[in-house]
Amino acid sequence: MKTKIIKINPENPEKDKIHFAADLIKKGEIVAFPTETVYGLGADAFNEGAIRKIYRAKNRPSDNPPIVHISKKSDIKILAKDIPKIALTLINKFWPGPLTLILKKGNNIPKITTSGLKTIAVRMPKNKIALELIRQSGTPIAAPSANISKRPSGTSSQDVFNDFNSKIPLVIDGGNAEIGLESTVIDLTSKPINLLRPGKITLEQLKKIIPNITVHKVAKGEKLDNNKKAKSPGMKYQHYTPKAKVILIEGKKNKIKKLIYKLSKEYKKEGKKVGIMLLKKENKIKIARELFQKLRDFDKNSTEIILVSGIEQSGLGLAIMNRLRKAASKIIILKSN
Ligand code: TXA
Ligand code: MG
């Protein structure tokens, strides 16, 4: 299959170009499209065959369901039932935007769309191309991040094309993703409400509305106990892994730099190609936007070891550290003194 790339204006999407993409969705094909978080690999949420194609293209385990995207708030009722009041408060504050809600799933959702779970993940994105595509398709669009399973999420049409060339009919090029990290995911069916994946909508923002919200240990970037059931199926799987070995160094700031330079020298002596990422907490927004791109760039120039410094987990830092910890094959924590 030849994969087309069509450029669409993210500020004012050309209706006729979206029409072509929506036709593919209606026919049960999958289309890669931009959202404000990362690119998505979309299909009609009510078409089982189409959803199966997503899993196949991504090489994604079938027990890990995608997020379902809608173009207007009230469409949540097509997908979910027994929607709690708090959901409406959150929707009014954060939709359209990078917040995904886990709710009790409605009755007519195909099993494959939620991997057989009784719950469903729903989000209304802000990106105008995404919204127009959903609208013209006339159906909610199930879309996981557009990347081969375990690889960093795609944040540009080129990254998506590199992963899916010849596997899907169309990639919409809407420029680089604005946020760069996937949406915040919260489970409204658990008591207390649980943050499953941190993102641009921060824990601090959520606490103002849900003071007793808890943070799942995987959301903090910790490993899941092997014998404990995953709250979010995606938690069981390794993520964001570039080909290089990522070594994350956390703790005392000045010590981190020293260790990174020391390790870098040692690896270089062994003949290894080393990449370094020194992150500054002042640049969180930029770091989030460029993180997955950077990891992929290291792959492109065959970097073998990536040494990266950790940052504080406040605000967007929680989401950044969550992705880094999942990408890391080794974490070194430097204690003060
Ligand atoms: O920003 C985003 O959310 C992007 C864009 C395309 O919207 N999408 C995205 O989808 O990141 P994906 O499939 O890569 O991540 C969805 C996460 C997975 O970790 C999955 O396990 C979890 O949401 N999830 C989906 N349905 C769930 C459910 N019913 N209960 C708990 N977790 C669920
Ligand atoms: Mg993903």
Short mmCIF file of C-alpha atoms and ligand atoms in Angstrom, two decimals:
data_model
loop_
_atom_site.label_atom_id
_atom_site.label_comp_id
_atom_site.label_asym_id
_atom_site.label_seq_id
_atom_site.Cartn_x
_atom_site.Cartn_y
_atom_site.Cartn_z
CA MET A 1 0.00 0.00 0.00
CA LYS A 2 1.32 3.42 -0.93
CA THR A 3 1.14 5.87 1.98
CA LYS A 4 0.07 9.37 1.00
CA ILE A 5 0.97 12.48 2.99
CA ILE A 6 -1.45 15.38 2.67
CA LYS A 7 -0.56 18.75 4.14
CA ILE A 8 -3.49 20.48 5.82
CA ASN A 9 -3.54 23.94 7.39
CA PRO A 10 -3.88 23.41 11.18
CA GLU A 11 -5.36 26.88 11.70
CA ASN A 12 -7.96 26.66 8.97
CA PRO A 13 -8.22 23.07 7.69
CA GLU A 14 -9.17 22.79 4.01
CA LYS A 15 -12.57 21.08 4.06
CA ASP A 16 -12.05 19.17 0.80
CA LYS A 17 -8.81 17.62 1.98
CA ILE A 18 -10.43 16.54 5.25
CA HIS A 19 -13.26 15.14 3.14
CA PHE A 20 -10.81 12.73 1.48
CA ALA A 21 -9.52 11.57 4.89
CA ALA A 22 -13.02 11.23 6.33
CA ASP A 23 -14.02 9.06 3.37
CA LEU A 24 -11.22 6.66 4.24
CA ILE A 25 -12.43 6.49 7.86
CA LYS A 26 -15.98 5.84 6.65
CA LYS A 27 -14.70 3.01 4.46
CA GLY A 28 -13.07 1.34 7.46
CA GLU A 29 -9.53 2.47 6.73
CA ILE A 30 -7.10 4.00 9.20
CA VAL A 31 -5.73 7.52 8.95
CA ALA A 32 -2.90 9.16 10.89
CA PHE A 33 -3.81 12.68 11.98
CA PRO A 34 -2.42 15.42 14.22
CA THR A 35 -3.78 16.26 17.64
CA GLU A 36 -2.44 18.91 20.02
CA THR A 37 -0.73 16.19 22.12
CA VAL A 38 0.77 13.70 19.66
CA TYR A 39 -0.31 12.25 16.31
CA GLY A 40 -3.05 9.63 16.44
CA LEU A 41 -3.72 6.56 14.31
CA GLY A 42 -7.46 6.78 13.83
CA ALA A 43 -10.31 4.51 12.83
CA ASP A 44 -14.11 4.44 13.21
CA ALA A 45 -14.67 3.47 16.85
CA PHE A 46 -17.71 1.42 15.84
CA ASN A 47 -16.02 -0.57 13.07
CA GLU A 48 -14.41 -3.74 14.45
CA GLY A 49 -12.44 -4.49 11.30
CA ALA A 50 -11.01 -0.99 11.25
CA ILE A 51 -9.92 -1.17 14.89
CA ARG A 52 -8.26 -4.50 14.21
CA LYS A 53 -6.21 -2.77 11.51
CA ILE A 54 -4.89 -0.30 14.09
CA TYR A 55 -3.62 -3.06 16.37
CA ARG A 56 -2.00 -4.80 13.41
CA ALA A 57 -0.33 -1.66 12.04
CA LYS A 58 1.04 -0.71 15.46
CA ASN A 59 1.91 -4.26 16.43
CA ARG A 60 0.02 -3.44 19.61
CA PRO A 61 -1.15 -6.10 22.09
CA SER A 62 -4.91 -6.49 21.71
CA ASP A 63 -5.52 -6.08 25.44
CA ASN A 64 -4.49 -2.40 25.33
CA PRO A 65 -7.42 -0.28 24.13
CA PRO A 66 -7.15 3.07 22.33
CA ILE A 67 -8.65 6.41 23.38
CA VAL A 68 -11.87 7.34 21.59
CA HIS A 69 -12.02 10.93 20.29
CA ILE A 70 -15.15 13.04 19.84
CA SER A 71 -15.77 16.43 18.23
CA LYS A 72 -18.48 17.71 20.54
CA LYS A 73 -18.88 17.40 24.27
CA SER A 74 -22.37 15.92 24.18
CA ASP A 75 -21.13 12.96 22.09
CA ILE A 76 -19.73 11.55 25.31
CA LYS A 77 -23.20 10.07 25.74
CA ILE A 78 -22.72 7.90 22.65
CA LEU A 79 -19.75 6.25 24.31
CA ALA A 80 -20.28 6.25 28.06
CA LYS A 81 -23.06 5.70 30.60
CA ASP A 82 -23.63 6.62 34.26
CA ILE A 83 -21.48 9.67 33.68
CA PRO A 84 -20.69 11.23 37.09
CA LYS A 85 -21.20 14.94 37.75
CA ILE A 86 -17.49 15.51 38.21
CA ALA A 87 -17.00 14.50 34.56
CA LEU A 88 -19.10 17.46 33.47
CA THR A 89 -17.09 19.85 35.62
CA LEU A 90 -13.86 18.53 34.13
CA ILE A 91 -15.21 18.62 30.59
CA ASN A 92 -16.35 22.22 30.97
CA LYS A 93 -12.95 23.24 32.25
CA PHE A 94 -10.57 21.17 30.10
CA TRP A 95 -12.32 20.15 26.84
CA PRO A 96 -11.45 20.49 24.08
CA GLY A 97 -7.97 19.61 25.34
CA PRO A 98 -5.42 17.10 26.57
CA LEU A 99 -7.51 15.31 29.21
CA THR A 100 -8.80 11.75 28.78
CA LEU A 101 -11.56 10.44 31.02
CA ILE A 102 -12.10 6.76 31.85
CA LEU A 103 -15.83 6.16 32.20
CA LYS A 104 -18.27 3.25 32.24
CA LYS A 105 -18.67 2.21 28.64
CA GLY A 106 -21.97 2.50 26.81
CA ASN A 107 -23.89 -0.52 25.59
CA ASN A 108 -23.22 -0.47 21.87
CA ILE A 109 -19.45 -0.24 21.82
CA PRO A 110 -17.72 -3.12 20.04
CA LYS A 111 -15.72 -5.29 22.41
CA ILE A 112 -12.49 -4.74 20.51
CA THR A 113 -12.69 -0.94 20.97
CA THR A 114 -12.21 -1.30 24.73
CA SER A 115 -10.32 -4.60 24.65
CA GLY A 116 -13.24 -6.16 26.45
CA LEU A 117 -13.05 -3.75 29.39
CA LYS A 118 -16.25 -2.38 30.97
CA THR A 119 -14.75 1.10 30.77
CA ILE A 120 -13.85 3.42 27.91
CA ALA A 121 -11.28 6.20 27.48
CA VAL A 122 -12.78 9.38 25.94
CA ARG A 123 -11.24 12.68 24.88
CA MET A 124 -12.25 15.72 22.85
CA PRO A 125 -9.07 17.05 21.23
CA LYS A 126 -8.42 20.72 20.54
CA ASN A 127 -6.60 20.41 17.22
CA LYS A 128 -8.81 21.78 14.44
CA ILE A 129 -7.81 19.12 11.91
CA ALA A 130 -8.68 16.38 14.40
CA LEU A 131 -12.04 17.98 15.21
CA GLU A 132 -12.98 18.47 11.56
CA LEU A 133 -11.93 14.91 10.69
CA ILE A 134 -14.12 13.47 13.45
CA ARG A 135 -17.02 15.72 12.42
CA GLN A 136 -16.86 14.81 8.76
CA SER A 137 -16.38 11.11 9.52
CA GLY A 138 -19.68 11.20 11.39
CA THR A 139 -18.41 8.84 14.08
CA PRO A 140 -16.15 8.90 17.14
CA ILE A 141 -12.58 8.05 16.15
CA ALA A 142 -10.57 5.54 18.16
CA ALA A 143 -6.94 6.55 18.04
CA PRO A 144 -3.91 5.42 19.95
CA SER A 145 -0.73 7.41 19.53
CA ALA A 146 0.74 7.03 16.05
CA ASN A 147 3.86 4.99 16.66
CA ILE A 148 4.86 1.37 16.39
CA SER A 149 4.16 -0.21 19.78
CA LYS A 150 6.87 0.61 22.39
CA ARG A 151 8.46 3.34 20.25
CA PRO A 152 8.27 7.05 21.20
CA SER A 153 4.92 8.56 20.13
CA GLY A 154 4.95 10.34 16.79
CA THR A 155 4.91 14.14 17.08
CA SER A 156 5.45 15.03 13.41
CA SER A 157 4.06 13.68 10.16
CA GLN A 158 7.56 12.57 9.15
CA ASP A 159 7.98 10.45 12.31
CA VAL A 160 4.58 8.90 11.69
CA PHE A 161 5.42 8.27 8.04
CA ASN A 162 8.68 6.59 9.05
CA ASP A 163 6.80 4.16 11.31
CA PHE A 164 3.84 3.44 9.03
CA ASN A 165 5.06 3.85 5.46
CA SER A 166 3.26 1.27 3.28
CA LYS A 167 1.11 0.12 6.22
CA ILE A 168 -1.61 2.80 6.13
CA PRO A 169 -3.16 4.79 3.27
CA LEU A 170 -2.84 8.32 4.65
CA VAL A 171 -0.88 10.56 6.99
CA ILE A 172 -2.25 14.07 7.47
CA ASP A 173 0.56 16.56 7.92
CA GLY A 174 -0.61 19.27 10.30
CA GLY A 175 2.81 20.38 11.52
CA ASN A 176 4.53 19.48 14.77
CA ALA A 177 2.37 18.53 17.74
CA GLU A 178 2.06 21.49 20.05
CA ILE A 179 2.30 19.72 23.41
CA GLY A 180 4.43 16.71 22.45
CA LEU A 181 3.30 14.35 25.24
CA GLU A 182 0.10 12.29 25.31
CA SER A 183 -2.99 13.44 27.20
CA THR A 184 -3.47 13.20 30.94
CA VAL A 185 -5.58 10.11 31.73
CA ILE A 186 -7.78 9.94 34.83
CA ASP A 187 -10.03 7.10 35.93
CA LEU A 188 -13.41 8.41 37.08
CA THR A 189 -14.68 4.87 37.79
CA SER A 190 -12.27 4.28 40.66
CA LYS A 191 -12.72 5.58 44.19
CA PRO A 192 -10.93 7.82 44.87
CA ILE A 193 -10.37 9.09 41.35
CA ASN A 194 -7.01 7.95 40.07
CA LEU A 195 -4.47 9.66 37.82
CA LEU A 196 -3.25 6.94 35.45
CA ARG A 197 -1.06 8.92 33.08
CA PRO A 198 0.26 12.45 33.72
CA GLY A 199 0.20 14.98 30.89
CA LYS A 200 -0.24 18.65 30.09
CA ILE A 201 -3.22 18.97 32.43
CA THR A 202 -1.24 18.73 35.63
CA LEU A 203 -1.92 17.05 38.96
CA GLU A 204 -1.92 20.51 40.57
CA GLN A 205 -4.69 21.65 38.18
CA LEU A 206 -6.72 18.50 38.81
CA LYS A 207 -6.37 18.77 42.60
CA LYS A 208 -8.24 22.08 42.51
CA ILE A 209 -11.29 20.18 41.26
CA ILE A 210 -10.62 16.73 42.76
CA PRO A 211 -8.79 17.37 46.06
CA ASN A 212 -8.57 13.67 46.96
CA ILE A 213 -7.26 12.45 43.60
CA THR A 214 -4.64 9.73 43.94
CA VAL A 215 -1.66 9.12 41.68
CA HIS A 216 -1.10 5.61 40.39
CA LYS A 217 2.47 4.47 40.99
CA VAL A 218 2.95 3.88 37.27
CA ALA A 219 1.92 7.50 36.65
CA LYS A 220 4.89 8.46 38.81
CA GLY A 221 7.10 6.36 36.59
CA GLU A 222 7.50 3.49 39.05
CA LYS A 223 7.32 -0.12 37.93
CA LEU A 224 4.11 -2.09 38.30
CA ASP A 225 4.25 -5.11 40.66
CA ASN A 226 4.20 -8.15 38.43
CA ASN A 227 1.38 -9.78 40.34
CA LYS A 228 -0.79 -6.68 40.51
CA LYS A 229 -3.46 -6.14 37.90
CA ALA A 230 -2.81 -3.13 35.65
CA LYS A 231 -5.35 -0.33 36.09
CA SER A 232 -4.63 0.87 32.62
CA PRO A 233 -3.65 -1.94 30.29
CA GLY A 234 -0.91 0.17 28.73
CA MET A 235 0.87 0.24 32.08
CA LYS A 236 2.11 -3.31 31.67
CA TYR A 237 4.06 -2.55 28.57
CA GLN A 238 7.40 -0.90 28.05
CA HIS A 239 7.17 2.40 26.27
CA TYR A 240 9.00 5.19 24.52
CA THR A 241 12.04 3.07 23.89
CA PRO A 242 14.47 4.40 21.33
CA LYS A 243 17.02 1.92 19.99
CA ALA A 244 19.69 3.40 22.23
CA LYS A 245 20.03 2.48 25.89
CA VAL A 246 18.65 5.35 27.96
CA ILE A 247 20.35 6.02 31.29
CA LEU A 248 18.42 8.46 33.48
CA ILE A 249 20.25 10.21 36.29
CA GLU A 250 18.20 11.85 39.02
CA GLY A 251 18.94 13.67 42.26
CA LYS A 252 21.43 16.36 43.23
CA LYS A 253 21.79 18.80 40.31
CA ASN A 254 25.54 19.52 40.31
CA LYS A 255 26.34 15.88 40.93
CA ILE A 256 24.24 14.83 37.95
CA LYS A 257 26.22 16.88 35.46
CA LYS A 258 29.52 15.54 36.76
CA LEU A 259 28.37 11.95 36.53
CA ILE A 260 26.96 12.43 33.05
CA TYR A 261 30.28 13.78 31.78
CA LYS A 262 32.19 11.00 33.53
CA LEU A 263 29.95 8.27 32.07
CA SER A 264 30.03 9.90 28.68
CA LYS A 265 33.85 9.74 28.65
CA GLU A 266 33.83 6.13 29.75
CA TYR A 267 31.36 5.01 27.11
CA LYS A 268 33.17 6.94 24.41
CA LYS A 269 36.37 5.20 25.39
CA GLU A 270 34.58 1.92 24.79
CA GLY A 271 33.86 3.21 21.29
CA LYS A 272 30.16 3.85 21.94
CA LYS A 273 28.24 6.70 20.36
CA VAL A 274 26.86 8.79 23.23
CA GLY A 275 24.07 11.37 23.33
CA ILE A 276 23.45 13.76 26.23
CA MET A 277 20.26 15.52 27.31
CA LEU A 278 20.68 18.03 30.13
CA LEU A 279 17.19 19.17 31.09
CA LYS A 280 16.40 22.45 32.84
CA LYS A 281 13.19 22.81 34.79
CA GLU A 282 12.62 26.31 33.38
CA ASN A 283 12.20 24.76 29.92
CA LYS A 284 9.53 22.18 30.73
CA ILE A 285 7.16 23.19 27.94
CA LYS A 286 9.90 22.97 25.32
CA ILE A 287 11.25 19.72 26.78
CA ALA A 288 7.77 18.15 26.57
CA ARG A 289 7.30 19.35 23.01
CA GLU A 290 10.64 18.00 21.80
CA LEU A 291 11.24 14.92 23.96
CA PHE A 292 9.96 12.19 21.63
CA GLN A 293 11.47 13.95 18.62
CA LYS A 294 14.86 14.05 20.34
CA LEU A 295 14.71 10.36 21.23
CA ARG A 296 13.93 9.55 17.60
CA ASP A 297 16.70 11.85 16.36
CA PHE A 298 19.21 9.94 18.46
CA ASP A 299 18.10 6.79 16.66
CA LYS A 300 18.55 8.43 13.30
CA ASN A 301 22.21 9.07 14.00
CA SER A 302 22.72 5.64 15.56
CA THR A 303 23.35 6.84 19.11
CA GLU A 304 23.96 3.84 21.38
CA ILE A 305 23.81 5.41 24.83
CA ILE A 306 21.62 8.36 25.86
CA LEU A 307 22.52 10.02 29.17
CA VAL A 308 19.70 12.21 30.47
CA SER A 309 19.29 14.27 33.62
CA GLY A 310 16.05 14.18 35.59
CA ILE A 311 14.00 17.23 36.57
CA GLU A 312 11.61 18.08 39.39
CA GLN A 313 8.26 16.33 39.20
CA SER A 314 6.11 19.41 39.78
CA GLY A 315 3.71 20.61 37.08
CA LEU A 316 4.54 19.25 33.65
CA GLY A 317 7.66 17.69 35.23
CA LEU A 318 5.58 14.73 36.42
CA ALA A 319 4.64 13.85 32.84
CA ILE A 320 8.17 14.36 31.53
CA MET A 321 9.67 12.15 34.26
CA ASN A 322 6.99 9.50 33.70
CA ARG A 323 8.00 9.21 30.02
CA LEU A 324 11.73 9.30 30.81
CA ARG A 325 11.48 6.63 33.48
CA LYS A 326 9.59 4.40 31.09
CA ALA A 327 12.16 4.99 28.36
CA ALA A 328 15.09 4.31 30.67
CA SER A 329 16.72 0.93 30.91
CA LYS A 330 18.74 2.17 33.87
CA ILE A 331 17.95 4.81 36.51
CA ILE A 332 20.68 6.17 38.77
CA ILE A 333 19.53 8.18 41.80
CA LEU A 334 22.13 10.46 43.38
CA LYS A 335 21.43 11.18 47.04
CA SER A 336 22.54 14.48 48.56
CA ASN A 337 26.00 13.91 50.09
O1 TXA B 1 -2.90 12.30 23.71
C1 TXA B 1 -3.37 11.20 23.57
O2 TXA B 1 -4.05 10.67 24.45
C2 TXA B 1 -3.10 10.45 22.24
C3 TXA B 1 -3.79 11.25 21.14
C4 TXA B 1 -3.77 10.54 19.81
O3 TXA B 1 -5.09 11.57 21.53
N1 TXA B 1 -3.56 9.10 22.31
C5 TXA B 1 -2.92 8.17 23.07
O4 TXA B 1 -3.45 6.89 22.97
O5 TXA B 1 -1.95 8.39 23.75
P1 TXA B 1 -2.69 5.59 23.47
O6 TXA B 1 -3.55 4.48 22.98
O7 TXA B 1 -1.29 5.59 23.01
O8 TXA B 1 -2.78 5.63 25.01
C6 TXA B 1 -4.00 5.37 25.64
C7 TXA B 1 -3.78 4.92 27.05
C8 TXA B 1 -3.15 3.54 27.10
O9 TXA B 1 -2.18 3.53 28.12
C9 TXA B 1 -4.34 2.66 27.45
O10 TXA B 1 -3.96 1.53 28.18
C10 TXA B 1 -5.20 3.58 28.27
O11 TXA B 1 -5.05 4.86 27.68
N2 TXA B 1 -6.62 3.18 28.23
C11 TXA B 1 -7.43 3.07 27.17
N3 TXA B 1 -8.65 2.64 27.53
C12 TXA B 1 -8.60 2.47 28.88
C13 TXA B 1 -9.54 2.05 29.88
N4 TXA B 1 -10.77 1.70 29.55
N5 TXA B 1 -9.14 2.01 31.17
C14 TXA B 1 -7.89 2.36 31.51
N6 TXA B 1 -6.96 2.77 30.62
C15 TXA B 1 -7.31 2.83 29.33
MG MG B 2 0.77 5.25 22.95
#
